[in-house]
XYZ file of C-alpha atoms in Angstrom:
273
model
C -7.740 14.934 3.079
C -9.151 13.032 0.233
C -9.321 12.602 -3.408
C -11.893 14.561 -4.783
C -11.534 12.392 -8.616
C -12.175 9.064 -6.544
C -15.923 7.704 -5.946
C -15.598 4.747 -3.140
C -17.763 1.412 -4.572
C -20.403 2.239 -2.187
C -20.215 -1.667 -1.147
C -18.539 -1.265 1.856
C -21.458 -1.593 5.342
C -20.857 1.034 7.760
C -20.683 -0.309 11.861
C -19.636 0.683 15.071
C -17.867 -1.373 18.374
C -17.295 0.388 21.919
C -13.939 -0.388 22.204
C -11.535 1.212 25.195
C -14.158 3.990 26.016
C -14.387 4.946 22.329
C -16.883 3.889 19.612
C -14.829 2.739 17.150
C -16.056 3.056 13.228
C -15.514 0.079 10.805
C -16.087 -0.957 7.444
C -16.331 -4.202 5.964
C -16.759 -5.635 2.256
C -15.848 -8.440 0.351
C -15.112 -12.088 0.377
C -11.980 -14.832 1.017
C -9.156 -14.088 3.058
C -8.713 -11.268 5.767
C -7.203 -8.122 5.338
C -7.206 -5.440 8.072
C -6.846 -1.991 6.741
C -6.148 0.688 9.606
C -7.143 4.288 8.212
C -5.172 7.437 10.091
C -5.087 10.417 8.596
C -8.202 11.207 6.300
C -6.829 10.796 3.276
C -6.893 7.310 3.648
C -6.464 4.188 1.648
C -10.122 3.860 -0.258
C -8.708 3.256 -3.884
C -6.294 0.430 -2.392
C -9.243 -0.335 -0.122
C -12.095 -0.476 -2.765
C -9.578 -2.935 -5.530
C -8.513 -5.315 -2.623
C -12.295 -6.013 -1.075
C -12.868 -7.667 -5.285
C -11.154 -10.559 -4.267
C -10.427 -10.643 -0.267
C -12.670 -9.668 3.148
C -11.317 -6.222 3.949
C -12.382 -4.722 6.675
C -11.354 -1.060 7.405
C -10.898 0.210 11.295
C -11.125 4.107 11.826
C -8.566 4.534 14.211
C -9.690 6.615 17.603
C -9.105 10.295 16.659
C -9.238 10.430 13.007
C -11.859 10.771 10.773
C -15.442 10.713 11.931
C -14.431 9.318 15.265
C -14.068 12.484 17.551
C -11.125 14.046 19.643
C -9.217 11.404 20.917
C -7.677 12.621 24.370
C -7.486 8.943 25.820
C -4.466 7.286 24.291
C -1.294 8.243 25.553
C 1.007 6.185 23.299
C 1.581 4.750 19.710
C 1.321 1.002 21.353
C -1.384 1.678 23.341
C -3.354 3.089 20.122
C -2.229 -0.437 18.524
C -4.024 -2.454 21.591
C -7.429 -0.967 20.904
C -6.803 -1.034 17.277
C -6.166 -5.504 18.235
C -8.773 -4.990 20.215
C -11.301 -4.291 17.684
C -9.751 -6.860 15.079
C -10.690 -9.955 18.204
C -14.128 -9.081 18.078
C -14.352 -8.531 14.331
C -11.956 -10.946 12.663
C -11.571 -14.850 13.077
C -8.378 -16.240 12.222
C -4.921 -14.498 10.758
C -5.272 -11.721 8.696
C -2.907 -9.373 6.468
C -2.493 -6.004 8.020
C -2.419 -3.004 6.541
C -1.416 0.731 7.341
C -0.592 4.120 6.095
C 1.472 6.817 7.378
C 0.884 6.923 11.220
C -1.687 3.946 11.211
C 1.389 2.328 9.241
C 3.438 2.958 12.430
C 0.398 1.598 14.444
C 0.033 -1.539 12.324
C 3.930 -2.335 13.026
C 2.800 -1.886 16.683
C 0.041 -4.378 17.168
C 2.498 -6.990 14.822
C 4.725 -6.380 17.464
C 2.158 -6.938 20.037
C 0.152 -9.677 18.347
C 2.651 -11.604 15.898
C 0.747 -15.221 16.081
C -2.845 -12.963 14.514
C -0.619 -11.069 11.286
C 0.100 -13.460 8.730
C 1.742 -10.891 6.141
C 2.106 -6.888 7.434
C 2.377 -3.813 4.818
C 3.706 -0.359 5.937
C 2.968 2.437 3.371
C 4.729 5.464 4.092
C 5.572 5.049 7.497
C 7.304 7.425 9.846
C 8.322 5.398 12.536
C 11.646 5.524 12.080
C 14.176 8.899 10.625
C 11.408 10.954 10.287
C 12.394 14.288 8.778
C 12.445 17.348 11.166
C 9.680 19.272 10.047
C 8.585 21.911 11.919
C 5.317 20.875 13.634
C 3.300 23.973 13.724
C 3.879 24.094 9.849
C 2.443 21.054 9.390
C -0.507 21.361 11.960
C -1.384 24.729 10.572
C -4.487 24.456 9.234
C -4.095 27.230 7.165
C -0.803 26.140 5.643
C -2.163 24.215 2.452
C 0.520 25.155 -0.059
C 3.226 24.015 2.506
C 1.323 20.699 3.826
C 1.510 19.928 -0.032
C 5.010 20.779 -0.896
C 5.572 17.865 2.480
C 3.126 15.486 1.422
C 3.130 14.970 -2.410
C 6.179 14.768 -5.401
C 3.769 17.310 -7.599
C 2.323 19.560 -5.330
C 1.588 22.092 -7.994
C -0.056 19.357 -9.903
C -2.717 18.163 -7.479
C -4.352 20.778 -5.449
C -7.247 20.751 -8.183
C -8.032 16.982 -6.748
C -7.387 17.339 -3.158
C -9.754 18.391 -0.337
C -8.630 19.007 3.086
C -11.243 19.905 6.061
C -8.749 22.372 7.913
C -10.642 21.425 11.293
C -10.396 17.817 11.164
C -6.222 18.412 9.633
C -5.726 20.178 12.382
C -7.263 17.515 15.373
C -5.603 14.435 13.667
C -1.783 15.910 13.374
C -2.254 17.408 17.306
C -3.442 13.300 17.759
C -0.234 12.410 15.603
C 2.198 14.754 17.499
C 0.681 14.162 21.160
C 1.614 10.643 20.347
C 5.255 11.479 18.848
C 4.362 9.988 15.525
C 7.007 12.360 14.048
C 9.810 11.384 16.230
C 12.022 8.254 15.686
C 10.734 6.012 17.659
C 13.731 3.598 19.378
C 12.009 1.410 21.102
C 10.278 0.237 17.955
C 13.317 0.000 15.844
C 15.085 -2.231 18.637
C 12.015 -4.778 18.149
C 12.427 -4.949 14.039
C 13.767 -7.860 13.982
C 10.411 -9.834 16.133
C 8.698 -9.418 13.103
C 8.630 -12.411 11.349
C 5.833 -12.223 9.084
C 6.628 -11.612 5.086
C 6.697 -7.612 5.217
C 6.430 -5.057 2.553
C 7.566 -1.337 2.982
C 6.207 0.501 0.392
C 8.067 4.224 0.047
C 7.584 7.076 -2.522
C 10.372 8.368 -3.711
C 10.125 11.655 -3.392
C 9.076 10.693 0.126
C 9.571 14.193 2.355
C 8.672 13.107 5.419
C 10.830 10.369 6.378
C 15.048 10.282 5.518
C 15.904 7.973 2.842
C 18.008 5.884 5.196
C 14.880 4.399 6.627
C 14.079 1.863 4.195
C 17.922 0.369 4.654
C 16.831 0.212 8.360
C 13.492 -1.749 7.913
C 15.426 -3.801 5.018
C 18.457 -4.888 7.263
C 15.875 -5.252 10.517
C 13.153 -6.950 9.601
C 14.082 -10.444 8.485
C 11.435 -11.752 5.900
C 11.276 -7.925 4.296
C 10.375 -6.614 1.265
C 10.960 -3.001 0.008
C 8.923 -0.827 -2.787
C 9.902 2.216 -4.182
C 7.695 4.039 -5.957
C 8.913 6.655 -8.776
C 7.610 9.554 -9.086
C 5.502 9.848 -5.985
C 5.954 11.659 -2.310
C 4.324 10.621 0.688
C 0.733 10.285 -0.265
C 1.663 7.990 -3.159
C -2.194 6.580 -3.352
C -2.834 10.591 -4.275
C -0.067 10.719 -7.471
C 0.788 7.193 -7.899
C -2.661 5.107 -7.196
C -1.848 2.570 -9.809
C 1.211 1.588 -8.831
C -0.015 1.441 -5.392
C -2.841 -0.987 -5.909
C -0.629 -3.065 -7.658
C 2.434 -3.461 -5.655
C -0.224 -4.444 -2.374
C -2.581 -6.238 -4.253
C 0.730 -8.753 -5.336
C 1.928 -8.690 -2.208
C -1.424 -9.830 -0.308
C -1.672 -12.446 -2.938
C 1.758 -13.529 -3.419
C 3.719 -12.180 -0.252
C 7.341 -13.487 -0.288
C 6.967 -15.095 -3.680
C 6.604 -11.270 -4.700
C 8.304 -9.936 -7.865
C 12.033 -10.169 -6.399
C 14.906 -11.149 -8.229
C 16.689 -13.395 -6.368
C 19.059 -12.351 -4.147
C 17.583 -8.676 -3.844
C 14.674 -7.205 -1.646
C 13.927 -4.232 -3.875
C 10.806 -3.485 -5.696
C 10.667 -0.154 -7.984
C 7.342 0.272 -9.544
């Protein structure tokens, strides 16, 4: 899926790593400290993407199975996704690095933290489903044909936004069969039992109108993870870079610049944009 209204800077150089048996797409642009964007589902992060590489080195991974990278029939877990996604960063990135993820990658990203806490300096989960997802029906959701439906999950406005949303119904369909193989709709325990390793300043950014995940889980990331942040962003579901781009770019932009010295009144860990 991506955002028809939104023309990427063009800047960002195109490569390509073998990596784990797969050749692994990345994009790199800008200057100063790291940032490590991992990019899931197609709809991506390239507004958030495009305003952080005007003051920091971003470099965006493709994770195996999503996007232009082929079928991806090889990883068998969410953690094992996150080693070649660490992988990739050692032979790409020198030092620590901020790391960045939406949705499922957002579930990834807390995975290779987990694996790799000395390398992740500050981590920021937008979106992600990694723990109380909502029971949605999965063939709904994988259905490529089920647009109006996908949208009424996805987005705050669905009736709003269809004009500036594309979706290739193909390459839908092979990432959420990736996303489900790999249980990225199910609760994962064994990941919420490790929240509290993660000892890098951490922002959770949520929408709202978030559909896909209970509203309980941002008390559990809030309570778990000790140096946590939490955003809330009005008026926006789970794609909040489709209906709430603004808001988006600035609540990450502070954070990779500021990180706990974010815009927190003392004594609370809640940010509503």
């Amino acid at each position: 899926m991506t955002l028809a209204g939104h023309q990427p800077s063009g800047l960002f150089k195109e490569y390509f790593l073998e990596i784990d048996g797969f050749r692994i797409r990345y994009e790199e642009d800008g200057q100063g400290n790291q940032v490590v964007l991992l990019e899931g589902e197609s709809w991506g992060l390239s507004k958030v993407r495009d305003a952080l590489s005007e003051k920091y080195r971003v470099l965006a991974i493709e994770l195996p199975g999503f996007g232009k990278s082929g079928t991806n029939t090889k990883s068998q877990s969410v953690p094992e996704l996150a080693i070649t996604a660490s992988r990739v960063v050692e032979r790409t990135v020198a030092g620590k690095f901020t790391l960045v993820g939406t949705s499922f990658a957002a579930n990834v990203a807390l995975w290779q933290t987990l694996q790799s806490p000395e390398m992740v300096e500050a981590l920021i989960l937008i979106s992600p489903t990694v723990i109380l997802p909502t029971e949605i029906l999965p063939k709904t959701f994988v259905s490529a044909n089920a647009q109006e439906e996908r949208l009424r999950l996805l987005l705050a406005h669905p009736d709003g936004l269809p004009s500036v949303m594309t979706v290739d119904p193909e390459l839908w369909s092979r990432e959420q069969e990736l996303v489900l193989r790999l249980k990225g709709h199910t609760h994962d325990e064994a990941a919420e039992a490790r929240l509290s390793e993660i000892r890098c300043p951490t922002l959770i950014v949520f929408g709202v109108n978030d559909h896909m995940v209970a509203p309980e889980a941002a008390r559990v990331y809030a309570e778990k993870i000790p140096n946590s942040n939490i955003s809330l962003v009005y008026d926006a579901g789970h794609l909040i870079e489709a209906e709430r781009p603004e808001a988006l770019i600035d609540a990450v932009s502070t954070y990779v610049e500021h990180r706990e010295t974010f815009i927190v009144g003392r004594g609370s860990n809640l940010i509503n944009p």
